[in-house]
Amino acid sequence: MVLPHQTPYVTPHILHRNYAQAHDNEYSSNLIGRDLEYFSQAGFDMDRIQLKRNAPVAQLYEDAIRNEGAIISSSGALINFSGKKTGRSPKDKRIVYEETSKDDVWWGSVNIKMDEHTFEINRERAIDYLNTRDNVYVFDGFAGWDPKYRIKVRVICARAYHALFMNNMLIRPTEDELANFGEPDFIIYNAGQFPANRFTKGMSSTTSVEINFKRMEMVILGTEYAGEMKKGVFSVMHYLQPVKFGQLSLHSSANVGMEKGDVTLFFGLSGTGKTTLSADPHRLLIGDDEHVWSDTGVFNIEGGCYAKCVNLSQEKEPEIYNAIRFGSILENVVYNPKSRMPDYDDVSITENTRCAYPIEYIPNAKIPCMVENQPSNIIMLTCDAFGVLPPISKLSPSQASYHFLAGYTSKTPGTEDGVLEPIPTFSTCYSAPFIVLHPSRYAEMLADRMSKHNVSCWLINTGWTGGKFGTGKRCPLKYTRRIVDAVHSGELLTAEYETFGVFGLQVPTSIEGVPRELLNPSLAWVDKAAFEREVRKLASMFQKAFRLYEGDVKESVRLAGPRVD
């Protein structure tokens, strides 16, 4: 019997506070094995640092809590913070100008040139910083679910939170695959806590995100925002898939019907609804953000999802809400310090609150995340801050090419550093921040595949209606979901259509469950004169933006855009 003043019996090894840590050290060292030589040659001080390769999720939790100030939320997800940078830094992204890729890369404001010597300096700076850390985390995983086209990715970082993030976002190898991983095809050196030297040639700030296609390496300095790693992998796949494999990489989500096996691709930038709309309880999720349309079907590039959390609720987005549990990461989310409950409505840190979780946390995820069916529908998502584009339009093949190249949307607050209100933007191929080749190469491949497989294309506006941002309201999610359901059921193929003025878009006159005035924006606006002004303003923006591509497209595509008399 244990008396009140006595200590109950406790398993002896639990009393040894270093028991788990000692086992972690032994486990990590043995697991690295034959890769030790690689790390030594790369410049890592193997006598000082402790490498933790593909550490268990629970261990990453412990380290993040012990060393980084992370906490466990009431649902079991890890809450951590990225510091000063709470979004991507596209102006600090660089591509190394070298002989193997220079003729393929679309150089300019998106892909800014960096010389090889500067890359070597920053790479050395990153490794020097990692050598000062007690723990260095290594995660080896895959990008691309189709074994024919996947690449092996190695992430080396100093934060347990970053290792857990990439454990979620890359495809997790089996024990056998990890034991026989071999040389990686692409390596990320993430020393984001340490700044770049802004006096180094080519540096514009203390942040630098750079990719070298000859070395197949990426270096991150001066930003701890985890999304830079995710998008770095996507940029590499955006280069390799067309150039090396002849396949079309796309910034899209994708799902497939449970009964008909019909595949839908959703194109769109952050904040347009790709993740939300593809997480449909009546369809199987292939992936939420990055895919490849191959000769044999569609496959996801990633092993997880990276969903926006602002205003998240169980009622509106139950699949995403319920995926936030042990193993997931809540990034920059405010929480109640007493209950540890996240407050998804609090944007005091950033509007770009995020959750990263393994794709299998979505109940209807299709594992493995690939299908051997060709797409039946393409949905191009836009978030129109002017409030003039219809919630749904059926696009002709020429209009599909036009809008794919134009890539119109509004950057919503938080998706990039410094964006505080919606900013109208044209992001070619719906992926300008991550695009590597000239847009026409992706557009030609898309048009060829759409024509070959007779794919229907739709433009869906998830932005404002009844007025522009500040006066109108964002299109209710329930109506957008009903519209997407109408695409999948095939009912829109036999619907009646009317032409939407200046833009020449075909708009259905009725969809059951959607108000008539919502389908045609001219009916939703009270101030008709203001509506016409905004239409013409946006049409002029389209025309100006598309001049960049006019010399590379057919006349039918040039004429598929809006016309202002």
Coordinates of C-alpha atoms in Angstrom, one line a residue:
M1 CA 0.0 0.0 0.0
V2 CA 1.2 3.5 -0.9
L3 CA 0.7 6.0 1.9
P4 CA -0.1 9.7 1.0
H5 CA 3.3 10.9 1.9
Q6 CA 5.1 8.2 -0.1
T7 CA 6.2 8.3 -3.7
P8 CA 4.5 5.7 -5.9
Y9 CA 6.7 3.2 -7.7
V10 CA 8.1 4.6 -10.9
T11 CA 9.9 2.5 -13.6
P12 CA 13.6 3.1 -12.8
H13 CA 14.6 4.3 -16.3
I14 CA 12.0 7.1 -16.3
L15 CA 13.8 8.6 -13.2
H16 CA 16.9 9.0 -15.4
R17 CA 16.2 12.3 -17.1
N18 CA 18.7 11.6 -19.9
Y19 CA 17.4 8.2 -20.7
A20 CA 15.4 9.2 -23.8
Q21 CA 18.1 11.7 -25.0
A22 CA 20.8 9.1 -24.7
H23 CA 18.8 6.7 -26.8
D24 CA 18.1 9.5 -29.4
N25 CA 21.9 10.1 -29.7
E26 CA 22.6 6.4 -30.3
Y27 CA 19.7 6.1 -32.7
S28 CA 20.6 9.2 -34.7
S29 CA 24.3 8.2 -35.1
N30 CA 23.6 4.7 -36.2
L31 CA 20.9 5.8 -38.6
I32 CA 23.3 8.2 -40.5
G33 CA 25.8 5.3 -41.0
R34 CA 27.3 5.5 -44.5
D35 CA 26.1 9.1 -45.0
L36 CA 28.6 10.4 -42.4
E37 CA 31.3 10.8 -45.1
Y38 CA 28.9 13.0 -47.2
F39 CA 28.3 15.3 -44.3
S40 CA 32.0 15.6 -43.5
Q41 CA 32.9 16.4 -47.1
A42 CA 30.1 19.0 -47.2
G43 CA 31.9 20.9 -44.3
F44 CA 29.9 19.7 -41.3
D45 CA 31.9 19.4 -38.0
M46 CA 30.9 15.8 -37.1
D47 CA 32.9 16.0 -33.9
R48 CA 30.7 18.8 -32.6
I49 CA 27.1 18.6 -34.0
Q50 CA 24.6 15.9 -33.4
L51 CA 22.7 14.9 -36.6
K52 CA 19.2 13.7 -36.2
R53 CA 18.0 12.0 -39.4
N54 CA 14.3 11.4 -40.0
A55 CA 13.7 11.7 -36.3
P56 CA 10.3 10.5 -34.9
V57 CA 7.6 13.1 -34.8
A58 CA 7.4 12.8 -31.0
Q59 CA 11.1 13.6 -30.7
L60 CA 10.7 16.6 -32.9
Y61 CA 7.9 17.8 -30.7
E62 CA 10.1 17.4 -27.6
D63 CA 13.0 19.3 -29.2
A64 CA 10.8 22.1 -30.4
I65 CA 9.2 22.5 -27.0
R66 CA 12.5 22.3 -25.2
N67 CA 14.6 24.5 -27.4
E68 CA 12.3 26.7 -29.5
G69 CA 9.5 27.7 -27.2
A70 CA 6.8 25.7 -29.1
I71 CA 3.7 24.5 -27.3
I72 CA 1.2 21.7 -27.8
S73 CA -2.3 22.9 -28.8
S74 CA -5.5 21.5 -27.2
S75 CA -6.0 19.3 -30.3
G76 CA -2.4 17.9 -30.1
A77 CA -0.9 19.9 -33.0
L78 CA 2.4 21.7 -32.4
I79 CA 2.2 25.5 -32.4
N80 CA 5.4 27.3 -33.4
F81 CA 6.5 30.6 -34.9
S82 CA 8.5 31.7 -37.8
G83 CA 9.8 34.9 -36.4
K84 CA 9.9 38.2 -38.3
K85 CA 9.1 36.7 -41.7
T86 CA 5.6 35.3 -41.7
G87 CA 5.3 34.8 -45.5
R88 CA 7.5 34.2 -48.5
S89 CA 10.1 36.8 -49.7
P90 CA 9.8 36.7 -53.5
K91 CA 12.1 39.7 -54.0
D92 CA 14.9 37.8 -52.3
K93 CA 14.6 34.6 -54.4
R94 CA 17.6 34.0 -56.7
I95 CA 18.6 31.4 -59.3
V96 CA 22.2 30.7 -60.1
Y97 CA 23.2 31.7 -63.6
E98 CA 25.3 28.7 -64.8
E99 CA 25.8 26.8 -68.1
T100 CA 23.5 23.8 -67.5
S101 CA 20.3 25.7 -67.0
K102 CA 20.8 29.3 -68.2
D103 CA 19.2 28.7 -71.6
D104 CA 16.0 27.2 -70.1
V105 CA 15.4 29.6 -67.2
W106 CA 13.0 32.6 -67.7
W107 CA 15.3 35.3 -66.3
G108 CA 13.8 38.5 -65.0
S109 CA 12.1 39.9 -61.9
V110 CA 10.9 36.4 -60.8
N111 CA 14.1 34.5 -61.5
I112 CA 16.8 36.9 -60.5
K113 CA 20.4 36.0 -61.5
M114 CA 23.0 35.1 -59.0
D115 CA 26.6 34.3 -59.8
E116 CA 28.1 30.9 -58.8
H117 CA 30.7 32.5 -56.5
T118 CA 28.0 34.3 -54.4
F119 CA 26.1 31.1 -54.1
E120 CA 29.3 29.4 -52.7
I121 CA 29.8 32.2 -50.2
N122 CA 26.2 31.9 -49.0
R123 CA 26.4 28.0 -48.9
E124 CA 29.5 28.2 -46.8
R125 CA 27.8 30.8 -44.5
A126 CA 24.8 28.4 -44.0
I127 CA 27.0 25.4 -43.2
D128 CA 29.2 27.5 -40.8
Y129 CA 26.0 28.5 -39.0
L130 CA 24.7 24.9 -38.8
N131 CA 28.0 23.9 -37.3
T132 CA 27.4 26.2 -34.3
R133 CA 24.2 24.3 -33.5
D134 CA 24.0 21.5 -31.0
N135 CA 21.3 19.7 -33.0
V136 CA 21.2 19.5 -36.8
Y137 CA 18.1 17.9 -38.3
V138 CA 18.2 15.9 -41.5
F139 CA 15.1 14.8 -43.3
D140 CA 15.3 12.5 -46.4
G141 CA 12.1 12.2 -48.4
F142 CA 10.6 12.2 -51.9
A143 CA 9.0 14.8 -54.2
G144 CA 6.5 13.1 -56.6
W145 CA 4.3 10.1 -55.9
D146 CA 4.9 8.5 -59.3
P147 CA 8.2 6.5 -59.0
K148 CA 9.0 7.2 -62.7
Y149 CA 9.3 10.9 -62.1
R150 CA 10.0 11.4 -58.4
I151 CA 13.2 12.9 -56.9
K152 CA 15.0 12.3 -53.6
V153 CA 15.2 15.4 -51.4
R154 CA 17.4 16.0 -48.4
V155 CA 16.6 18.8 -46.0
I156 CA 19.3 20.0 -43.5
C157 CA 18.1 22.5 -40.9
A158 CA 18.6 23.7 -37.3
R159 CA 15.0 23.9 -36.1
A160 CA 13.0 20.8 -35.1
Y161 CA 9.9 22.7 -36.4
H162 CA 11.4 22.9 -39.9
A163 CA 12.2 19.2 -39.8
L164 CA 8.7 18.4 -38.8
F165 CA 7.3 20.7 -41.4
M166 CA 9.2 18.9 -44.2
N167 CA 8.4 15.5 -42.6
N168 CA 4.8 16.5 -43.4
M169 CA 5.3 18.1 -46.8
L170 CA 7.6 15.6 -48.4
I171 CA 6.6 12.0 -49.1
R172 CA 7.8 10.0 -46.1
P173 CA 10.0 7.0 -47.0
T174 CA 9.5 3.5 -45.7
E175 CA 12.2 2.1 -43.4
D176 CA 13.6 0.1 -46.4
E177 CA 13.5 3.2 -48.7
L178 CA 15.3 5.2 -46.0
A179 CA 18.0 2.5 -45.5
N180 CA 18.6 2.5 -49.2
F181 CA 18.1 6.2 -49.9
G182 CA 21.6 6.8 -51.3
E183 CA 22.6 10.1 -52.8
P184 CA 19.9 12.8 -52.8
D185 CA 18.9 14.5 -56.1
F186 CA 18.3 17.8 -54.3
I187 CA 19.6 19.3 -51.0
I188 CA 18.2 22.2 -49.0
Y189 CA 20.6 23.9 -46.5
N190 CA 18.2 25.9 -44.2
A191 CA 20.1 28.3 -42.0
G192 CA 17.2 30.7 -41.9
Q193 CA 18.0 32.0 -38.4
F194 CA 21.2 33.4 -39.7
P195 CA 21.2 36.5 -42.0
A196 CA 22.8 36.8 -45.4
N197 CA 25.6 39.4 -45.6
R198 CA 23.8 42.2 -47.4
F199 CA 27.2 43.5 -48.6
T200 CA 27.9 40.4 -50.6
K201 CA 27.6 40.9 -54.3
G202 CA 24.0 40.5 -55.5
M203 CA 22.4 40.7 -52.0
S204 CA 19.6 43.2 -51.6
S205 CA 18.8 42.4 -47.9
T206 CA 19.6 40.0 -45.1
T207 CA 17.3 37.4 -46.6
S208 CA 18.4 35.1 -49.4
V209 CA 16.6 32.1 -50.9
E210 CA 18.6 30.7 -53.7
I211 CA 18.7 27.6 -56.0
N212 CA 21.6 26.2 -58.0
F213 CA 20.4 23.7 -60.7
K214 CA 23.9 22.6 -61.5
R215 CA 24.6 21.6 -57.9
M216 CA 20.9 20.8 -57.3
E217 CA 21.1 22.7 -54.0
M218 CA 19.1 25.4 -52.2
V219 CA 20.4 27.7 -49.5
I220 CA 18.1 29.7 -47.2
L221 CA 19.4 32.6 -45.0
G222 CA 17.5 35.3 -43.1
T223 CA 14.0 33.8 -43.1
E224 CA 12.5 31.1 -40.9
Y225 CA 9.2 30.9 -42.8
A226 CA 8.8 27.2 -43.5
G227 CA 7.0 27.8 -46.8
E228 CA 10.3 28.8 -48.5
M229 CA 11.4 25.1 -48.3
K230 CA 8.1 23.8 -49.7
K231 CA 8.2 26.3 -52.6
G232 CA 11.9 25.6 -53.2
V233 CA 11.1 22.0 -53.9
F234 CA 8.2 23.1 -56.2
S235 CA 10.5 25.4 -58.2
V236 CA 12.9 22.5 -58.7
M237 CA 10.1 20.2 -59.9
H238 CA 8.8 23.1 -62.1
Y239 CA 12.2 23.0 -63.8
L240 CA 12.9 19.2 -63.9
Q241 CA 9.5 17.9 -64.9
P242 CA 9.3 19.7 -68.3
V243 CA 13.1 19.7 -69.0
K244 CA 14.1 16.3 -67.8
F245 CA 11.0 14.2 -68.0
G246 CA 8.8 16.0 -70.5
Q247 CA 5.9 16.3 -68.1
L248 CA 3.7 19.3 -67.1
S249 CA 4.1 20.6 -63.5
L250 CA 1.3 22.7 -62.2
H251 CA 0.4 24.9 -59.3
S252 CA -2.8 23.2 -58.6
S253 CA -4.9 21.0 -56.3
A254 CA -6.6 17.9 -57.6
N255 CA -9.3 15.4 -56.6
V256 CA -11.0 12.5 -58.2
G257 CA -14.7 11.3 -58.1
M258 CA -15.3 8.2 -56.1
E259 CA -17.8 6.7 -58.6
K260 CA -16.8 8.0 -62.1
G261 CA -13.1 8.4 -61.4
D262 CA -13.2 11.8 -63.0
V263 CA -10.2 14.0 -62.2
T264 CA -10.4 17.8 -61.6
L265 CA -7.4 20.1 -61.5
F266 CA -7.8 23.4 -59.5
F267 CA -5.4 26.2 -60.5
G268 CA -4.9 29.2 -58.3
L269 CA -2.6 31.1 -56.1
S270 CA -2.6 31.3 -52.3
G271 CA -5.9 32.5 -50.9
T272 CA -8.1 31.5 -54.0
G273 CA -9.5 28.3 -52.5
K274 CA -7.4 25.5 -53.9
T275 CA -7.0 23.7 -50.6
T276 CA -10.5 24.3 -49.3
L277 CA -12.4 23.4 -52.5
S278 CA -10.3 20.3 -53.3
A279 CA -11.0 18.9 -49.8
D280 CA -14.4 17.6 -50.8
P281 CA -16.0 14.9 -48.7
H282 CA -17.6 13.4 -51.8
R283 CA -14.4 13.0 -53.7
L284 CA -10.9 11.6 -53.1
L285 CA -8.2 14.2 -52.5
I286 CA -5.1 13.7 -54.7
G287 CA -3.4 16.8 -53.3
D288 CA -3.9 20.5 -52.4
D289 CA -1.2 22.5 -54.1
E290 CA 1.3 20.9 -56.5
H291 CA 0.8 18.3 -59.2
V292 CA 2.2 16.9 -62.4
W293 CA 0.0 16.1 -65.3
S294 CA 1.9 13.2 -66.8
D295 CA 1.4 11.1 -70.0
T296 CA -0.2 8.4 -67.8
G297 CA -2.3 10.5 -65.4
V298 CA -1.9 12.9 -62.5
F299 CA 0.3 12.7 -59.4
N300 CA 0.9 14.8 -56.3
I301 CA 4.3 16.3 -55.7
E302 CA 3.9 16.5 -51.9
G303 CA 3.2 14.2 -49.0
G304 CA 1.1 16.8 -47.1
C305 CA -1.0 19.9 -47.2
Y306 CA -0.3 23.5 -46.1
A307 CA -3.7 25.1 -45.4
K308 CA -4.5 28.7 -44.5
C309 CA -6.0 28.9 -41.0
V310 CA -7.5 32.4 -41.0
N311 CA -11.2 32.2 -39.9
L312 CA -11.0 28.4 -40.0
S313 CA -14.0 26.6 -38.5
Q314 CA -15.2 23.1 -38.1
E315 CA -18.5 24.0 -39.7
K316 CA -17.1 25.5 -42.9
E317 CA -14.0 23.3 -43.4
P318 CA -14.3 20.2 -41.3
E319 CA -11.7 18.1 -43.2
I320 CA -9.0 20.7 -42.6
Y321 CA -10.1 21.5 -39.1
N322 CA -10.0 17.9 -38.0
A323 CA -6.6 17.3 -39.6
I324 CA -5.1 19.6 -37.0
R325 CA -4.0 17.0 -34.5
F326 CA -0.8 15.3 -33.2
G327 CA 1.8 15.5 -36.0
S328 CA 0.5 18.7 -37.5
I329 CA 2.1 22.1 -37.2
L330 CA 0.2 25.3 -36.5
E331 CA 2.4 28.1 -37.8
N332 CA 2.1 31.7 -36.3
V333 CA -1.4 30.9 -34.8
V334 CA -2.4 32.8 -31.7
Y335 CA -3.7 30.6 -28.9
N336 CA -5.4 30.9 -25.5
P337 CA -2.5 30.5 -22.9
K338 CA -4.9 28.8 -20.4
S339 CA -6.7 26.3 -22.6
R340 CA -4.1 26.1 -25.4
M341 CA -7.0 26.4 -27.9
P342 CA -6.0 28.1 -31.2
D343 CA -7.8 31.3 -32.1
Y344 CA -8.1 31.2 -35.9
D345 CA -9.8 34.6 -36.0
D346 CA -6.9 36.4 -34.3
V347 CA -4.6 37.7 -37.0
S348 CA -2.4 39.9 -34.7
I349 CA 0.7 38.0 -35.8
T350 CA -0.2 37.6 -39.4
E351 CA -3.2 36.8 -41.7
N352 CA -1.0 34.1 -43.2
T353 CA -1.6 31.6 -40.3
R354 CA -1.0 28.1 -41.6
C355 CA -1.3 24.4 -40.7
A356 CA 0.9 21.7 -42.2
Y357 CA -0.3 18.1 -41.9
P358 CA 0.3 14.8 -43.6
I359 CA -2.2 14.2 -46.4
E360 CA -3.4 11.0 -44.8
Y361 CA -4.9 13.2 -42.1
I362 CA -7.7 14.0 -44.7
P363 CA -10.1 11.0 -44.4
N364 CA -10.8 10.8 -48.1
A365 CA -7.2 11.3 -49.3
K366 CA -6.2 8.9 -52.1
I367 CA -3.1 7.0 -51.0
P368 CA -0.9 6.7 -53.0
C369 CA -1.6 10.2 -54.3
M370 CA -1.8 9.5 -58.0
V371 CA -4.3 8.4 -60.6
E372 CA -3.9 6.8 -64.0
N373 CA -6.9 8.8 -65.4
Q374 CA -6.6 11.9 -67.4
P375 CA -8.4 15.1 -66.1
S376 CA -12.0 15.7 -67.1
N377 CA -12.2 19.3 -65.8
I378 CA -9.9 22.2 -65.1
I379 CA -11.0 24.9 -62.7
M380 CA -9.1 28.2 -62.8
L381 CA -9.6 29.9 -59.5
T382 CA -9.3 33.7 -59.1
C383 CA -10.0 36.0 -56.1
D384 CA -11.2 39.2 -57.8
A385 CA -10.9 42.2 -55.6
F386 CA -12.7 44.4 -58.1
G387 CA -15.8 42.2 -57.7
V388 CA -16.7 42.2 -61.4
L389 CA -15.8 38.6 -62.6
P390 CA -18.7 36.1 -62.5
P391 CA -18.5 33.3 -59.9
I392 CA -18.4 30.7 -62.8
S393 CA -17.7 31.0 -66.5
K394 CA -17.2 28.3 -69.2
L395 CA -14.0 28.9 -71.1
S396 CA -13.3 28.1 -74.7
P397 CA -9.9 26.5 -75.5
S398 CA -8.5 29.9 -76.5
Q399 CA -9.9 31.6 -73.4
A400 CA -8.4 28.8 -71.3
S401 CA -4.9 29.5 -72.7
Y402 CA -5.4 33.2 -72.3
H403 CA -6.4 33.1 -68.6
F404 CA -3.8 30.5 -67.8
L405 CA -1.1 32.9 -69.1
A406 CA -2.7 35.9 -67.5
G407 CA -3.2 34.2 -64.2
Y408 CA -5.3 37.0 -62.7
T409 CA -6.0 37.1 -59.0
S410 CA -5.6 39.4 -56.0
K411 CA -2.9 38.7 -53.5
T412 CA -4.7 38.4 -50.2
P413 CA -3.2 39.6 -46.9
G414 CA -0.4 37.4 -45.4
T415 CA 0.4 35.3 -48.5
E416 CA 3.5 37.3 -49.0
D417 CA 5.6 39.5 -46.6
G418 CA 4.1 43.0 -46.5
V419 CA 0.7 42.3 -48.2
L420 CA -1.8 44.0 -45.9
E421 CA -4.8 44.3 -48.2
P422 CA -5.9 42.6 -51.5
I423 CA -3.6 43.7 -54.4
P424 CA -4.7 42.9 -58.0
T425 CA -2.0 40.9 -59.7
F426 CA -1.3 38.8 -62.8
S427 CA 0.7 35.7 -61.9
T428 CA 1.3 33.8 -65.2
C429 CA 0.4 30.1 -65.2
Y430 CA -1.0 30.8 -61.7
S431 CA 2.5 30.2 -60.4
A432 CA 4.7 33.2 -61.3
P433 CA 6.5 33.2 -58.0
F434 CA 7.7 29.7 -58.6
I435 CA 7.9 29.5 -62.4
V436 CA 11.3 28.7 -63.9
L437 CA 10.8 28.3 -67.6
H438 CA 9.1 30.7 -70.0
P439 CA 5.4 30.7 -69.4
S440 CA 4.7 29.8 -73.1
R441 CA 6.3 26.4 -72.5
Y442 CA 3.9 25.4 -69.8
A443 CA 0.9 27.0 -71.7
E444 CA 1.7 25.0 -74.9
M445 CA 1.9 21.7 -72.9
L446 CA -1.4 22.5 -71.2
A447 CA -3.2 23.3 -74.4
D448 CA -1.8 20.1 -76.1
R449 CA -3.0 18.0 -73.2
M450 CA -6.4 19.7 -72.9
S451 CA -7.0 19.2 -76.7
K452 CA -5.8 15.6 -76.7
H453 CA -8.1 14.6 -73.8
N454 CA -11.1 16.9 -74.5
V455 CA -10.9 18.6 -71.1
S456 CA -13.5 21.2 -70.0
C457 CA -12.2 24.4 -68.5
W458 CA -14.0 26.8 -66.0
L459 CA -13.1 30.1 -64.5
I460 CA -14.4 30.4 -60.9
N461 CA -14.2 33.7 -59.0
T462 CA -14.0 33.2 -55.2
G463 CA -13.5 36.9 -54.6
W464 CA -15.9 39.8 -54.1
T465 CA -19.4 40.3 -55.4
G466 CA -21.9 43.2 -55.3
G467 CA -19.0 45.6 -55.0
K468 CA -15.2 45.7 -54.9
F469 CA -13.2 45.0 -51.8
G470 CA -14.4 47.3 -49.0
T471 CA -17.9 47.7 -50.3
G472 CA -19.0 44.3 -51.5
K473 CA -18.8 40.9 -49.9
R474 CA -16.7 37.8 -50.6
C475 CA -18.7 35.1 -52.4
P476 CA -20.1 32.8 -49.8
L477 CA -18.2 29.5 -49.6
K478 CA -21.5 27.5 -49.7
Y479 CA -22.3 28.9 -53.2
T480 CA -18.8 28.3 -54.5
R481 CA -19.1 24.7 -53.3
R482 CA -22.5 24.3 -55.0
I483 CA -21.0 25.7 -58.3
V484 CA -18.1 23.2 -58.1
D485 CA -20.6 20.4 -57.5
A486 CA -22.4 21.5 -60.7
V487 CA -19.1 21.2 -62.6
H488 CA -18.6 17.7 -61.3
S489 CA -22.1 16.5 -61.9
G490 CA -22.0 17.5 -65.5
E491 CA -25.1 19.7 -65.2
L492 CA -23.3 22.8 -66.5
L493 CA -22.5 21.0 -69.8
T494 CA -26.2 21.3 -70.7
A495 CA -27.0 24.6 -69.0
E496 CA -28.1 27.8 -70.8
Y497 CA -25.5 30.5 -71.1
E498 CA -25.3 34.3 -71.7
T499 CA -22.3 36.3 -72.7
F500 CA -20.7 38.5 -70.0
G501 CA -20.0 41.8 -71.8
V502 CA -16.4 43.1 -72.1
F503 CA -14.8 39.9 -71.1
G504 CA -16.8 37.7 -73.6
L505 CA -17.2 35.0 -70.9
Q506 CA -20.0 32.4 -71.1
V507 CA -22.0 32.5 -67.9
P508 CA -24.8 30.1 -66.9
T509 CA -28.1 31.7 -66.5
S510 CA -29.1 29.5 -63.6
I511 CA -27.7 26.9 -61.2
E512 CA -30.0 25.3 -58.6
G513 CA -29.2 26.6 -55.2
V514 CA -27.3 29.7 -56.3
P515 CA -29.0 33.2 -56.5
R516 CA -29.5 34.5 -60.0
E517 CA -28.1 37.9 -59.2
L518 CA -24.9 36.2 -57.9
L519 CA -24.2 34.5 -61.3
N520 CA -24.2 37.7 -63.2
P521 CA -22.2 40.4 -61.3
S522 CA -24.0 43.3 -63.2
L523 CA -27.2 42.2 -61.3
A524 CA -25.5 42.1 -57.9
W525 CA -24.2 45.7 -58.0
V526 CA -26.6 48.5 -57.0
D527 CA -24.4 51.2 -58.5
K528 CA -24.4 50.2 -62.2
A529 CA -22.2 53.1 -63.3
A530 CA -19.6 52.1 -60.7
F531 CA -19.8 48.5 -61.9
E532 CA -19.1 49.5 -65.6
R533 CA -16.1 51.6 -64.4
E534 CA -14.6 48.7 -62.5
V535 CA -15.2 46.3 -65.5
R536 CA -13.3 48.6 -67.8
K537 CA -10.5 49.2 -65.3
L538 CA -9.9 45.5 -64.8
A539 CA -10.2 44.8 -68.6
S540 CA -7.5 47.4 -69.2
M541 CA -5.3 45.7 -66.6
F542 CA -5.7 42.4 -68.4
Q543 CA -4.7 44.0 -71.7
K544 CA -1.6 45.6 -70.3
A545 CA -0.5 42.5 -68.5
F546 CA -1.0 40.2 -71.5
R547 CA 1.3 42.3 -73.8
L548 CA 4.2 40.4 -72.4
Y549 CA 3.0 37.2 -74.1
E550 CA 1.3 38.5 -77.3
G551 CA 4.3 37.6 -79.4
D552 CA 4.3 34.0 -78.2
V553 CA 0.7 33.0 -78.7
K554 CA -1.7 32.3 -81.6
E555 CA -4.0 35.1 -82.8
S556 CA -7.0 33.2 -81.4
V557 CA -5.5 33.4 -77.9
R558 CA -4.7 37.1 -78.2
L559 CA -8.3 37.8 -79.2
A560 CA -9.7 35.7 -76.3
G561 CA -9.2 38.4 -73.7
P562 CA -11.4 41.3 -72.7
R563 CA -12.0 44.1 -75.3
V564 CA -12.4 47.7 -74.4
D565 CA -13.8 49.9 -77.2

